[in-house]
Short mmCIF file of C-alpha atoms in Angstrom, two decimals:
data_model
loop_
_atom_site.label_atom_id
_atom_site.label_comp_id
_atom_site.label_asym_id
_atom_site.label_seq_id
_atom_site.Cartn_x
_atom_site.Cartn_y
_atom_site.Cartn_z
CA MET A 10 -58.25 70.45 -30.01
CA ASP A 11 -56.82 67.30 -28.69
CA ASN A 12 -58.48 64.24 -30.35
CA THR A 13 -56.50 61.39 -28.75
CA PRO A 14 -58.70 58.97 -26.94
CA ASN A 15 -58.07 58.87 -23.28
CA HIS A 16 -57.07 55.31 -22.65
CA SER A 17 -53.55 56.14 -24.82
CA VAL A 18 -52.90 58.53 -22.47
CA SER A 19 -53.00 56.08 -19.65
CA GLU A 20 -51.07 53.27 -21.39
CA ARG A 21 -48.33 56.09 -21.78
CA ALA A 22 -48.69 56.61 -18.41
CA LYS A 23 -47.77 52.98 -17.99
CA ARG A 24 -44.69 52.78 -19.69
CA ILE A 25 -43.56 56.18 -17.83
CA PRO A 26 -40.47 54.64 -15.03
CA ILE A 27 -41.37 55.91 -11.78
CA LYS A 28 -39.28 55.71 -8.52
CA PRO A 29 -40.52 53.03 -6.30
CA VAL A 30 -42.00 53.20 -2.97
CA ILE A 31 -41.42 50.74 -0.74
CA PRO A 32 -44.18 50.01 1.75
CA LEU A 33 -43.74 49.57 5.20
CA ALA A 34 -44.69 45.66 5.30
CA ASP A 35 -42.95 43.14 7.38
CA ARG A 36 -39.69 42.37 5.15
CA ASN A 37 -38.88 39.12 6.87
CA GLN A 38 -41.82 36.99 5.61
CA GLN A 39 -41.08 33.00 4.80
CA GLY A 40 -40.58 32.21 1.33
CA ARG A 41 -41.32 35.87 0.30
CA VAL A 42 -39.48 38.00 -2.21
CA PHE A 43 -39.13 41.68 -1.80
CA LEU A 44 -38.09 44.51 -3.71
CA GLU A 45 -36.08 46.61 -1.27
CA ARG A 46 -34.91 49.29 -3.49
CA ALA A 47 -34.00 50.65 -6.90
CA ASP A 48 -33.67 53.74 -9.16
CA ARG A 49 -36.53 53.23 -12.03
CA LEU A 50 -39.79 50.88 -11.88
CA TRP A 51 -42.10 50.16 -14.89
CA MET A 52 -44.28 47.77 -16.24
CA ASP A 53 -44.58 47.45 -20.34
CA GLU A 54 -48.22 45.73 -21.25
CA LYS A 55 -46.75 45.43 -25.12
CA VAL A 56 -43.85 43.03 -23.35
CA SER A 57 -45.72 41.17 -20.67
CA THR A 58 -47.91 41.98 -17.47
CA GLU A 59 -46.44 39.25 -15.34
CA PHE A 60 -43.34 40.92 -14.37
CA GLN A 61 -41.90 44.51 -13.57
CA MET A 62 -38.68 46.30 -14.80
CA VAL A 63 -36.32 47.62 -12.22
CA THR A 64 -32.97 49.45 -13.32
CA GLY A 65 -30.42 51.37 -10.94
CA ASN A 66 -29.28 49.78 -7.77
CA VAL A 67 -31.36 47.47 -7.62
CA MET A 68 -31.72 45.30 -4.23
CA PHE A 69 -34.09 42.31 -3.24
CA ARG A 70 -34.45 40.38 -0.16
CA LYS A 71 -35.86 37.23 0.82
CA GLY A 72 -35.28 36.81 4.54
CA GLY A 73 -31.68 36.83 5.66
CA MET A 74 -30.77 36.74 1.62
CA TYR A 75 -30.24 39.62 -0.26
CA MET A 76 -29.43 39.80 -3.92
CA TYR A 77 -28.18 42.99 -6.01
CA CYS A 78 -27.83 44.00 -9.73
CA ASP A 79 -28.21 46.44 -12.30
CA SER A 80 -30.96 45.25 -13.64
CA ALA A 81 -34.09 43.18 -13.55
CA ASN A 82 -37.78 41.37 -14.43
CA PHE A 83 -39.39 40.94 -11.06
CA TYR A 84 -42.49 38.67 -11.39
CA GLU A 85 -44.02 39.52 -7.83
CA GLY A 86 -46.66 37.20 -7.78
CA SER A 87 -44.38 34.33 -8.05
CA GLY A 88 -41.43 36.23 -6.27
CA SER A 89 -39.30 35.04 -8.99
CA LEU A 90 -36.81 37.32 -10.91
CA GLU A 91 -34.33 37.39 -13.96
CA ALA A 92 -31.30 39.96 -12.92
CA PHE A 93 -28.65 41.32 -15.22
CA GLY A 94 -25.50 42.81 -14.19
CA ASN A 95 -23.26 42.62 -11.79
CA VAL A 96 -25.07 40.27 -10.14
CA ARG A 97 -24.34 39.69 -6.60
CA MET A 98 -26.11 37.55 -3.92
CA GLU A 99 -25.39 37.46 -0.35
CA GLN A 100 -26.49 35.44 2.78
CA GLY A 101 -25.41 37.02 5.96
CA ASP A 102 -21.61 37.74 6.29
CA THR A 103 -19.93 34.22 5.10
CA LEU A 104 -22.02 33.45 1.80
CA PHE A 105 -21.60 35.32 -1.60
CA VAL A 106 -22.19 34.60 -4.96
CA TYR A 107 -21.09 36.75 -8.13
CA ALA A 108 -22.67 36.67 -11.63
CA ASP A 109 -23.11 37.93 -14.76
CA GLU A 110 -26.72 37.02 -14.77
CA LEU A 111 -29.41 35.19 -12.37
CA ASP A 112 -32.57 33.80 -13.10
CA TYR A 113 -34.68 32.48 -9.52
CA ASP A 114 -37.68 30.67 -9.60
CA GLY A 115 -39.73 31.54 -6.51
CA ALA A 116 -41.79 28.81 -6.26
CA ALA A 117 -39.03 26.49 -6.31
CA GLU A 118 -36.70 28.77 -4.07
CA PHE A 119 -34.13 27.34 -7.35
CA ALA A 120 -31.23 30.28 -8.29
CA THR A 121 -28.90 29.86 -11.73
CA PHE A 122 -26.41 31.87 -12.30
CA TYR A 123 -24.61 32.30 -15.63
CA GLY A 124 -21.13 33.76 -15.99
CA GLU A 125 -19.57 35.41 -19.59
CA GLY A 126 -16.35 35.75 -20.50
CA ALA A 127 -13.48 36.16 -18.17
CA SER A 128 -16.10 36.51 -15.48
CA PRO A 129 -17.17 33.12 -14.52
CA VAL A 130 -19.46 32.94 -11.58
CA ARG A 131 -17.97 32.75 -8.20
CA LEU A 132 -19.35 31.39 -4.70
CA ILE A 133 -17.41 32.53 -1.88
CA ASN A 134 -17.83 30.70 1.35
CA ARG A 135 -15.53 32.20 3.94
CA ASP A 136 -11.77 30.50 3.06
CA VAL A 137 -13.56 28.62 -0.04
CA THR A 138 -14.15 29.94 -3.92
CA LEU A 139 -16.06 27.86 -6.34
CA GLU A 140 -16.08 29.10 -9.69
CA THR A 141 -17.67 28.05 -12.67
CA TYR A 142 -20.25 29.52 -15.92
CA ILE A 143 -23.61 28.08 -15.09
CA PHE A 144 -23.90 27.57 -11.10
CA TYR A 145 -27.31 26.07 -9.59
CA TYR A 146 -28.30 27.26 -6.04
CA ASP A 147 -30.94 25.05 -4.12
CA VAL A 148 -31.71 28.14 -1.87
CA ALA A 149 -34.22 25.99 0.21
CA ASN A 150 -31.55 23.13 0.44
CA ASN A 151 -28.80 25.85 0.91
CA LEU A 152 -27.21 23.29 -1.70
CA GLY A 153 -25.23 24.76 -4.80
CA TYR A 154 -23.86 22.61 -8.02
CA TYR A 155 -22.60 22.92 -11.43
CA ASP A 156 -22.50 20.27 -14.49
CA ASN A 157 -20.36 21.90 -16.95
CA ASN A 158 -16.73 21.81 -15.51
CA GLY A 159 -15.47 24.24 -12.12
CA THR A 160 -13.43 24.10 -9.81
CA ILE A 161 -13.20 24.57 -5.74
CA THR A 162 -10.57 25.93 -4.12
CA ASP A 163 -9.63 26.08 -0.28
CA VAL A 164 -6.47 27.28 1.69
CA GLU A 165 -5.19 23.98 1.07
CA ASN A 166 -6.03 22.52 -2.30
CA ARG A 167 -8.13 23.37 -5.52
CA LEU A 168 -10.29 20.41 -7.11
CA SER A 169 -11.68 20.60 -10.64
CA SER A 170 -13.76 18.19 -12.24
CA GLY A 171 -17.24 18.21 -14.73
CA TYR A 172 -19.47 17.98 -11.99
CA GLY A 173 -19.55 19.45 -8.42
CA GLU A 174 -21.70 20.28 -5.81
CA TYR A 175 -21.04 22.07 -2.43
CA SER A 176 -23.10 22.48 0.60
CA PRO A 177 -22.20 25.80 2.64
CA ASP A 178 -23.88 24.34 5.98
CA THR A 179 -21.95 21.13 5.91
CA LYS A 180 -18.97 22.05 3.94
CA GLU A 181 -19.33 18.84 2.24
CA ALA A 182 -18.53 18.65 -1.46
CA GLU A 183 -18.78 16.00 -4.20
CA PHE A 184 -17.27 16.01 -7.23
CA ARG A 185 -17.83 13.83 -10.37
CA ASN A 186 -16.07 13.41 -13.80
CA ASN A 187 -12.51 14.04 -14.56
CA VAL A 188 -12.04 15.08 -11.06
CA VAL A 189 -8.41 16.32 -10.13
CA LEU A 190 -7.16 17.75 -6.99
CA GLN A 191 -4.17 19.60 -6.60
CA ASP A 192 -2.35 20.85 -3.17
CA LEU A 193 -1.85 24.69 -3.63
CA ASN A 194 1.54 24.53 -1.68
CA LYS A 195 2.82 21.29 -3.32
CA LYS A 196 3.72 20.70 -6.83
CA ASP A 197 4.15 17.24 -6.43
CA PHE A 198 0.78 16.12 -5.49
CA ARG A 199 -2.24 15.40 -7.82
CA MET A 200 -5.30 13.25 -6.79
CA SER A 201 -6.83 11.93 -9.78
CA THR A 202 -10.63 9.81 -10.02
CA ASP A 203 -14.22 10.01 -11.36
CA LEU A 204 -16.19 10.54 -7.88
CA LEU A 205 -14.61 12.16 -4.81
CA ARG A 206 -16.20 13.47 -1.68
CA TYR A 207 -14.16 16.60 0.14
CA ASN A 208 -14.78 18.48 3.03
CA THR A 209 -13.73 21.99 2.44
CA ASP A 210 -13.43 22.16 6.72
CA THR A 211 -11.61 19.07 7.73
CA HIS A 212 -9.64 19.10 3.97
CA ILE A 213 -10.21 15.29 3.90
CA ALA A 214 -11.48 13.56 0.99
CA ASN A 215 -13.09 10.76 0.85
CA ILE A 216 -11.80 7.93 -1.94
CA VAL A 217 -14.96 6.42 -3.37
CA SER A 218 -13.97 5.10 -6.65
CA PRO A 219 -10.85 4.22 -8.50
CA THR A 220 -8.29 6.79 -7.31
CA VAL A 221 -4.74 7.85 -7.87
CA ILE A 222 -2.58 9.70 -5.49
CA GLU A 223 0.60 10.79 -7.23
CA THR A 224 3.30 12.51 -4.49
CA ASP A 225 6.90 12.99 -4.22
CA SER A 226 7.14 9.73 -2.21
CA GLY A 227 5.11 7.49 -4.66
CA THR A 228 1.50 6.85 -5.99
CA VAL A 229 -1.37 5.53 -4.26
CA TYR A 230 -4.27 3.60 -6.29
CA SER A 231 -7.22 3.09 -4.40
CA SER A 232 -10.93 2.28 -4.72
CA ASN A 233 -11.94 3.15 -0.94
CA GLY A 234 -10.51 5.33 1.74
CA TRP A 235 -9.79 8.51 3.06
CA TYR A 236 -6.83 11.21 2.54
CA ASP A 237 -6.25 14.33 4.76
CA THR A 238 -4.78 16.87 2.60
CA GLU A 239 -3.36 18.20 5.81
CA SER A 240 -1.50 15.92 7.46
CA GLU A 241 -0.84 13.94 4.49
CA VAL A 242 -1.63 10.46 5.53
CA SER A 243 -4.24 8.23 4.02
CA GLU A 244 -6.55 5.21 5.30
CA LEU A 245 -6.96 2.56 2.29
CA TYR A 246 -9.26 -0.26 2.09
CA TYR A 247 -10.36 -3.02 -0.45
CA ARG A 248 -6.82 -4.33 -1.54
CA SER A 249 -5.37 -0.52 -1.91
CA LEU A 250 -1.73 -0.55 -3.57
CA VAL A 251 1.17 1.66 -2.60
CA VAL A 252 4.31 2.41 -5.31
CA SER A 253 7.03 3.91 -3.91
CA ASN A 254 9.35 6.00 -5.85
CA GLY A 255 12.23 3.17 -5.12
CA GLY A 256 10.19 0.80 -6.78
CA SER A 257 8.57 -1.28 -3.93
CA THR A 258 4.75 -1.70 -3.59
CA LEU A 259 2.72 -2.32 -0.56
CA THR A 260 -0.61 -4.18 -0.66
CA GLY A 261 -2.97 -5.03 1.73
CA ASP A 262 -6.97 -5.14 2.83
CA THR A 263 -6.14 -1.64 4.78
CA ILE A 264 -3.12 0.27 4.74
CA PHE A 265 -2.60 3.60 6.85
CA TYR A 266 0.33 5.53 4.67
CA ASP A 267 2.06 8.14 5.56
CA HIS A 268 2.77 10.23 2.30
CA VAL A 269 5.47 12.73 4.12
CA ALA A 270 7.73 10.15 5.89
CA ALA A 271 6.95 7.57 3.16
CA PHE A 272 5.73 4.88 5.81
CA GLY A 273 2.77 2.22 5.22
CA GLU A 274 1.33 -0.17 7.64
CA ALA A 275 -1.20 -2.71 6.03
CA TRP A 276 -3.39 -4.96 7.51
CA GLY A 277 -4.98 -8.40 5.73
CA LYS A 278 -2.52 -10.26 3.11
CA MET A 279 0.08 -7.42 3.38
CA VAL A 280 2.51 -8.01 0.17
CA LEU A 281 5.44 -5.69 0.04
CA THR A 282 7.57 -6.43 -3.05
CA ASP A 283 10.97 -4.93 -3.66
CA SER A 284 11.38 -4.86 -7.17
CA VAL A 285 15.83 -4.18 -6.98
CA ARG A 286 16.16 -7.02 -4.85
CA GLN A 287 13.80 -9.05 -6.71
CA SER A 288 11.99 -10.13 -3.77
CA MET A 289 8.22 -9.87 -1.60
CA LEU A 290 7.37 -9.61 1.72
CA GLU A 291 3.94 -11.37 3.07
CA GLY A 292 2.14 -11.19 6.43
CA ASP A 293 -1.30 -10.76 8.27
CA TYR A 294 0.44 -7.07 9.24
CA GLY A 295 3.27 -5.18 7.98
CA CYS A 296 5.06 -1.97 7.55
CA TYR A 297 7.74 -0.13 5.29
CA TYR A 298 9.80 2.62 5.71
CA GLN A 299 11.11 3.87 2.66
CA GLU A 300 13.80 6.62 3.63
CA GLN A 301 15.01 3.81 5.98
CA ASP A 302 14.55 1.29 3.52
CA SER A 303 13.23 -1.03 5.88
CA SER A 304 10.07 -3.29 6.47
CA PHE A 305 8.63 -5.85 9.24
CA ALA A 306 5.96 -8.52 8.81
CA THR A 307 4.21 -11.14 11.18
CA GLY A 308 1.47 -13.31 11.20
CA HIS A 309 1.88 -16.08 8.48
CA ALA A 310 5.03 -14.10 7.51
CA ARG A 311 6.88 -15.08 4.42
CA ILE A 312 9.81 -13.73 2.35
CA LEU A 313 10.02 -14.82 -1.32
CA GLU A 314 13.09 -14.18 -2.88
CA TYR A 315 12.63 -14.90 -6.87
CA SER A 316 16.00 -13.52 -8.21
CA ARG A 317 16.88 -17.08 -9.41
CA GLY A 318 14.48 -18.93 -11.92
CA ASP A 319 12.98 -20.76 -9.06
CA THR A 320 11.35 -18.86 -6.01
CA LEU A 321 13.02 -19.02 -2.89
CA TYR A 322 10.13 -19.10 0.12
CA MET A 323 11.14 -18.62 3.73
CA HIS A 324 8.72 -18.13 6.83
CA GLY A 325 9.20 -17.26 10.53
CA ASP A 326 7.17 -15.57 12.99
CA THR A 327 8.56 -12.42 12.48
CA ILE A 328 10.26 -11.21 9.64
CA ARG A 329 12.40 -7.94 9.38
CA THR A 330 14.48 -5.93 6.81
CA PHE A 331 16.70 -2.94 7.97
CA LEU A 332 19.67 -0.85 7.20
CA LEU A 333 23.08 -0.77 9.72
CA GLU A 334 24.48 2.67 10.07
CA ASP A 335 27.15 1.56 6.97
CA THR A 336 23.82 0.94 5.13
CA THR A 337 24.73 -2.48 5.21
CA HIS A 338 20.97 -3.82 4.34
CA ILE A 339 20.00 -7.01 6.52
CA VAL A 340 17.41 -9.37 6.59
CA ALA A 341 16.35 -11.15 9.67
CA VAL A 342 14.01 -13.97 10.25
CA TYR A 343 12.83 -15.66 13.77
CA PRO A 344 11.94 -17.70 15.36
CA ARG A 345 10.82 -20.80 14.13
CA VAL A 346 12.18 -20.31 10.35
CA ARG A 347 11.54 -22.94 7.68
CA PHE A 348 11.95 -22.50 4.09
CA TRP A 349 11.61 -24.05 0.71
CA ARG A 350 13.03 -24.35 -2.54
CA VAL A 351 12.91 -27.04 -5.38
CA ASP A 352 16.60 -27.48 -5.01
CA ILE A 353 17.07 -26.79 -1.28
CA GLN A 354 14.89 -26.79 1.99
CA GLY A 355 15.94 -26.15 5.40
CA LEU A 356 14.91 -24.62 9.19
CA CYS A 357 16.45 -23.04 12.06
CA ASP A 358 15.48 -20.96 14.99
CA SER A 359 16.48 -17.48 13.76
CA LEU A 360 18.37 -16.27 10.30
CA SER A 361 20.11 -13.18 9.07
CA PHE A 362 21.42 -12.53 5.46
CA LEU A 363 23.76 -9.45 5.42
CA GLU A 364 23.89 -8.18 1.72
CA ARG A 365 27.36 -6.50 2.49
CA ASP A 366 29.03 -10.11 2.17
CA SER A 367 26.46 -11.56 0.49
CA THR A 368 26.31 -13.84 3.75
CA LEU A 369 23.42 -16.26 4.86
CA TYR A 370 23.73 -17.28 8.88
CA MET A 371 21.51 -19.71 10.37
CA HIS A 372 21.62 -20.05 14.14
CA ARG A 373 20.12 -22.49 16.59
CA HIS A 374 19.67 -26.29 15.24
CA PRO A 375 19.62 -25.55 11.33
CA ILE A 376 19.36 -27.85 8.94
CA VAL A 377 19.45 -27.86 5.36
CA TRP A 378 18.37 -30.58 2.76
CA ASN A 379 19.87 -30.77 -0.76
CA GLU A 380 18.60 -34.13 -3.07
CA ALA A 381 18.87 -36.99 -0.48
CA ARG A 382 21.74 -35.13 1.66
CA GLN A 383 21.30 -33.42 5.08
CA VAL A 384 23.56 -31.07 6.42
CA PHE A 385 22.84 -29.70 10.39
CA GLY A 386 25.01 -27.84 12.61
CA ASN A 387 25.48 -25.10 15.57
CA ILE A 388 25.56 -22.33 12.97
CA ILE A 389 25.78 -22.49 9.05
CA MET A 390 27.17 -19.94 7.15
CA VAL A 391 26.02 -19.99 3.19
CA HIS A 392 27.55 -17.43 0.66
CA PHE A 393 26.11 -16.32 -2.48
CA ASN A 394 27.21 -15.16 -5.63
CA ASP A 395 24.82 -13.80 -8.18
CA SER A 396 21.89 -15.52 -5.73
CA THR A 397 24.05 -18.74 -6.21
CA ALA A 398 25.51 -20.56 -3.00
CA ASP A 399 29.23 -20.44 -3.87
CA TRP A 400 30.18 -21.79 -0.16
CA ALA A 401 28.65 -22.70 3.14
CA LYS A 402 30.58 -22.59 6.29
CA LEU A 403 29.61 -24.58 9.32
CA PRO A 404 32.39 -22.95 11.92
CA ASP A 405 31.43 -24.67 15.22
CA PHE A 406 30.58 -28.10 14.36
CA GLY A 407 28.98 -29.59 11.46
CA PHE A 408 27.11 -33.20 10.36
CA VAL A 409 27.01 -34.34 6.86
CA ALA A 410 24.38 -37.26 6.03
CA GLU A 411 23.27 -38.29 2.83
CA HIS A 412 20.66 -41.40 2.54
CA LEU A 413 20.99 -44.58 0.55
CA ASP A 414 18.91 -46.99 1.25
CA GLU A 415 16.47 -47.76 4.10
CA GLU A 416 18.73 -47.39 7.40
CA PHE A 417 21.81 -46.25 5.65
CA CYS A 418 23.51 -43.26 5.19
CA ASN A 419 26.73 -41.82 4.27
CA GLN A 420 28.23 -39.82 7.65
CA ILE A 421 30.97 -37.19 8.01
CA SER A 422 31.15 -35.02 11.29
CA GLY A 423 33.62 -32.61 12.27
CA LYS A 424 34.65 -29.45 14.31
CA GLU A 425 34.56 -27.21 11.51
CA MET A 426 33.30 -27.72 7.70
CA ILE A 427 33.66 -25.45 4.48
CA ALA A 428 31.83 -26.93 1.38
CA ARG A 429 31.99 -25.41 -2.63
CA PHE A 430 29.48 -25.33 -4.82
CA ALA A 431 29.71 -25.47 -8.62
CA ASP A 432 26.24 -24.57 -10.48
CA GLY A 433 23.91 -25.16 -7.51
CA MET A 434 25.63 -29.08 -6.70
CA MET A 435 28.76 -29.48 -3.89
CA SER A 436 31.90 -29.69 -5.21
CA GLU A 437 34.16 -30.01 -2.69
CA LEU A 438 33.80 -30.76 1.31
CA ASP A 439 36.57 -29.45 3.97
CA VAL A 440 36.51 -30.95 7.52
CA ASN A 441 39.14 -29.76 10.09
CA GLY A 442 39.07 -31.18 13.79
CA ASN A 443 37.37 -34.29 15.28
CA VAL A 444 36.53 -35.86 12.02
CA GLU A 445 34.57 -39.17 11.84
CA VAL A 446 33.44 -41.14 8.95
CA ILE A 447 30.79 -43.80 8.62
CA SER A 448 30.52 -44.70 4.71
CA LEU A 449 29.29 -47.56 2.14
CA PRO A 450 31.41 -47.93 -0.60
CA GLU A 451 29.06 -48.56 -3.44
CA GLU A 452 29.98 -51.52 -5.83
CA LYS A 453 30.31 -51.84 -9.56
CA ASP A 454 26.70 -53.45 -9.55
CA SER A 455 25.84 -50.63 -7.31
CA THR A 456 24.85 -52.29 -4.34
CA PHE A 457 26.65 -52.45 -0.64
CA ASN A 458 28.08 -54.97 0.95
CA LYS A 459 30.61 -53.48 3.95
CA ILE A 460 30.55 -50.36 5.80
CA VAL A 461 33.61 -48.18 6.70
CA SER A 462 33.96 -46.28 10.08
CA ALA A 463 37.26 -43.98 9.95
CA GLU A 464 38.41 -41.29 12.01
CA SER A 465 41.10 -38.39 11.54
CA SER A 466 41.88 -34.60 11.67
CA PHE A 467 41.08 -33.51 8.43
CA LEU A 468 39.40 -34.51 5.62
CA LYS A 469 38.86 -33.59 1.57
CA ALA A 470 35.86 -34.96 -0.39
CA ASN A 471 35.26 -33.98 -4.24
CA PHE A 472 32.02 -34.80 -5.89
CA ASN A 473 31.06 -35.36 -8.85
CA LYS A 474 29.80 -32.43 -10.64
CA GLU A 475 26.81 -34.07 -12.25
CA ASP A 476 24.71 -36.09 -9.82
CA GLY A 477 26.89 -34.87 -6.61
CA THR A 478 28.15 -38.50 -5.86
CA VAL A 479 31.37 -38.66 -4.07
CA GLN A 480 34.54 -39.11 -6.15
CA LYS A 481 37.39 -39.32 -3.50
CA ILE A 482 38.22 -38.54 -0.35
CA LYS A 483 41.33 -37.93 1.80
CA MET A 484 42.04 -38.20 5.44
CA TRP A 485 45.34 -37.14 7.14
CA PRO A 486 47.44 -37.48 8.98
CA GLU A 487 46.32 -40.29 10.44
CA SER A 488 43.29 -42.21 9.87
CA PRO A 489 42.12 -45.03 12.00
CA GLY A 490 39.00 -47.16 11.16
CA THR A 491 37.51 -50.48 10.90
CA VAL A 492 35.35 -52.17 7.83
CA THR A 493 32.52 -54.78 8.28
CA PRO A 494 31.01 -56.60 6.09
CA LEU A 495 27.22 -55.71 6.09
CA TYR A 496 26.20 -59.26 7.27
CA LEU A 497 28.17 -59.02 10.29
CA ALA A 498 27.82 -55.34 11.02
CA LYS A 499 25.80 -54.59 14.21
CA LYS A 500 23.21 -51.35 13.81
CA SER A 501 25.25 -50.06 16.72
CA ILE A 502 27.87 -49.24 13.98
CA PHE A 503 25.28 -47.74 11.43
CA HIS A 504 25.12 -44.39 12.13
CA LEU A 505 27.77 -41.75 14.03
CA PRO A 506 27.03 -40.55 17.65
CA ASN A 507 25.46 -37.20 16.86
CA PHE A 508 23.75 -39.01 13.50
CA GLN A 509 19.78 -37.61 13.40
CA TRP A 510 17.34 -37.96 10.44
CA TYR A 511 15.06 -35.23 10.29
CA GLU A 512 13.13 -36.11 7.21
CA ALA A 513 9.85 -35.35 9.13
CA LEU A 514 10.70 -31.77 9.59
CA ARG A 515 11.55 -31.43 6.15
CA PRO A 516 9.38 -28.67 4.05
CA LYS A 517 7.38 -30.32 1.21
CA ASP A 518 6.53 -27.22 -0.10
CA LYS A 519 6.32 -23.61 -0.46
CA ASP A 520 2.72 -23.71 1.93
CA ASP A 521 4.09 -26.43 4.37
CA ILE A 522 6.51 -23.97 5.61
CA PHE A 523 3.69 -22.57 7.61
CA ASN A 524 3.52 -25.55 9.63
CA ILE A 525 5.83 -26.50 12.48
CA PRO A 526 5.77 -29.90 13.48
CA PRO A 527 5.63 -30.72 17.03
CA GLU A 528 9.29 -32.65 16.52
CA MET A 529 10.42 -29.13 15.46
CA GLU A 530 9.17 -27.19 18.58
CA ALA A 531 10.97 -30.15 20.56
CA LEU A 532 14.21 -29.73 18.67
CA LEU A 533 14.93 -26.15 18.83
CA LYS A 534 14.10 -26.71 22.83
CA GLU A 535 17.58 -29.03 22.81
CA PRO A 536 20.81 -28.16 23.46
CA ASP A 537 22.88 -27.40 20.42
CA PRO A 538 23.85 -30.80 18.12
CA SER A 539 27.73 -30.86 19.35
CA ALA A 540 26.60 -30.99 23.11
CA ARG A 541 23.95 -33.76 22.48
CA LYS A 542 24.89 -37.39 22.35
CA ARG A 543 23.02 -40.01 20.19
CA LYS A 544 19.87 -41.72 21.30
CA VAL A 545 19.62 -45.28 21.46
CA ASN A 546 16.63 -47.04 20.58
#
């Protein structure tokens, strides 16, 4: 006779696995999780009465979302479950999540996926794959994230970070902590930052924190802007910086940069530096072509040349640098050119510098000042050797004036002038054709008591290398002239016919080059100096 109590039979029965029968209820109830199928189902009261255990071909359903696994603990009352082995979640035909384990909180509609060993959690949304070892998924808001390192890969890029979140609906992703974006097809591209927003549909990365972009054309430093990884162009704000592989840098309030063409545009306090030529280009707007080694600036445009100890500052409405077919580099400044350096100042209507022959060309009313000396003509050419002027030529009329005192000036005028320099000082002057001279010889007591006026076909003057004063003047073949005591001299003989003293136009400092005096505007509208007659007061 069996003396076993009846309740023991009942307890054993509860532990016997059964083939579950799925009721014919509405399976699309909002927020409800249903067990769709399993090979076995049972409950062990010794473990818990809150969940059922299911194994074998397990499938759950929540609306249009399906979850599969090898086994699970199912909390039917709360709609929660713990799934183990070959976990897979599907939502429609576009979203899939694969994991080793899953914890799903039915009340919060929140899922936590776990990977293991060589099998991380994988979320696949069309052509986007997210991989990490612990993945959190807010089912209600369709938003997933990780916080212990992970990657997102699309057809264009691979992003890795300490934290990342992804919305399958909007395709928007946000990454934080040691973020690295790399192009799958290019080994020479890398974007690194601590906070990045990226759209896996448009492949545009939004820069919202200090970011470094490295490409084969150069490196970008920015804290605000965007980068299109498909077209490889970026728009950058907040004084971003582009450093080309050639050593040039581009800075501006706003920068557009094409990484493929190595072309950059900048608006707002643009600064372009050339470390090779030791120069800097500034402007309200500017652009730079790295391959063509060319640039452009306008709006308060200024070029700085600092290869010497003292910096030369030059302004023009427009400044361009470019290469000729023979690779000669040219700097062109126009119109209304003004420049300043401690030892030399000048102006003209247009100016160009040819790197091939190291020669500066000044056109239309060029004027150059050095200390008390002023030089002007139709054209002025200056040759440089190691950034230092070694000779200057005025091929079509030249006029040199040296201010002495009050209204007195030494003056030399001629058809062609060639000046030579030593250590920055004029050492020799040759004048050919139509030579005219007015000079006031200095007496031993440093006073002036006579004025000399002379003419000739040729003139050669030598200057003291220490202070630039005249040592000797030679005129030939004939040099008719007059010597007049100052107390008998009339003002009409104080100046040569083309004399003008332009001190009011002379730039005073590096910022005064932007101030265009009305007298300069009027001068640039006049005929060339050699075609003018001296104005009589």
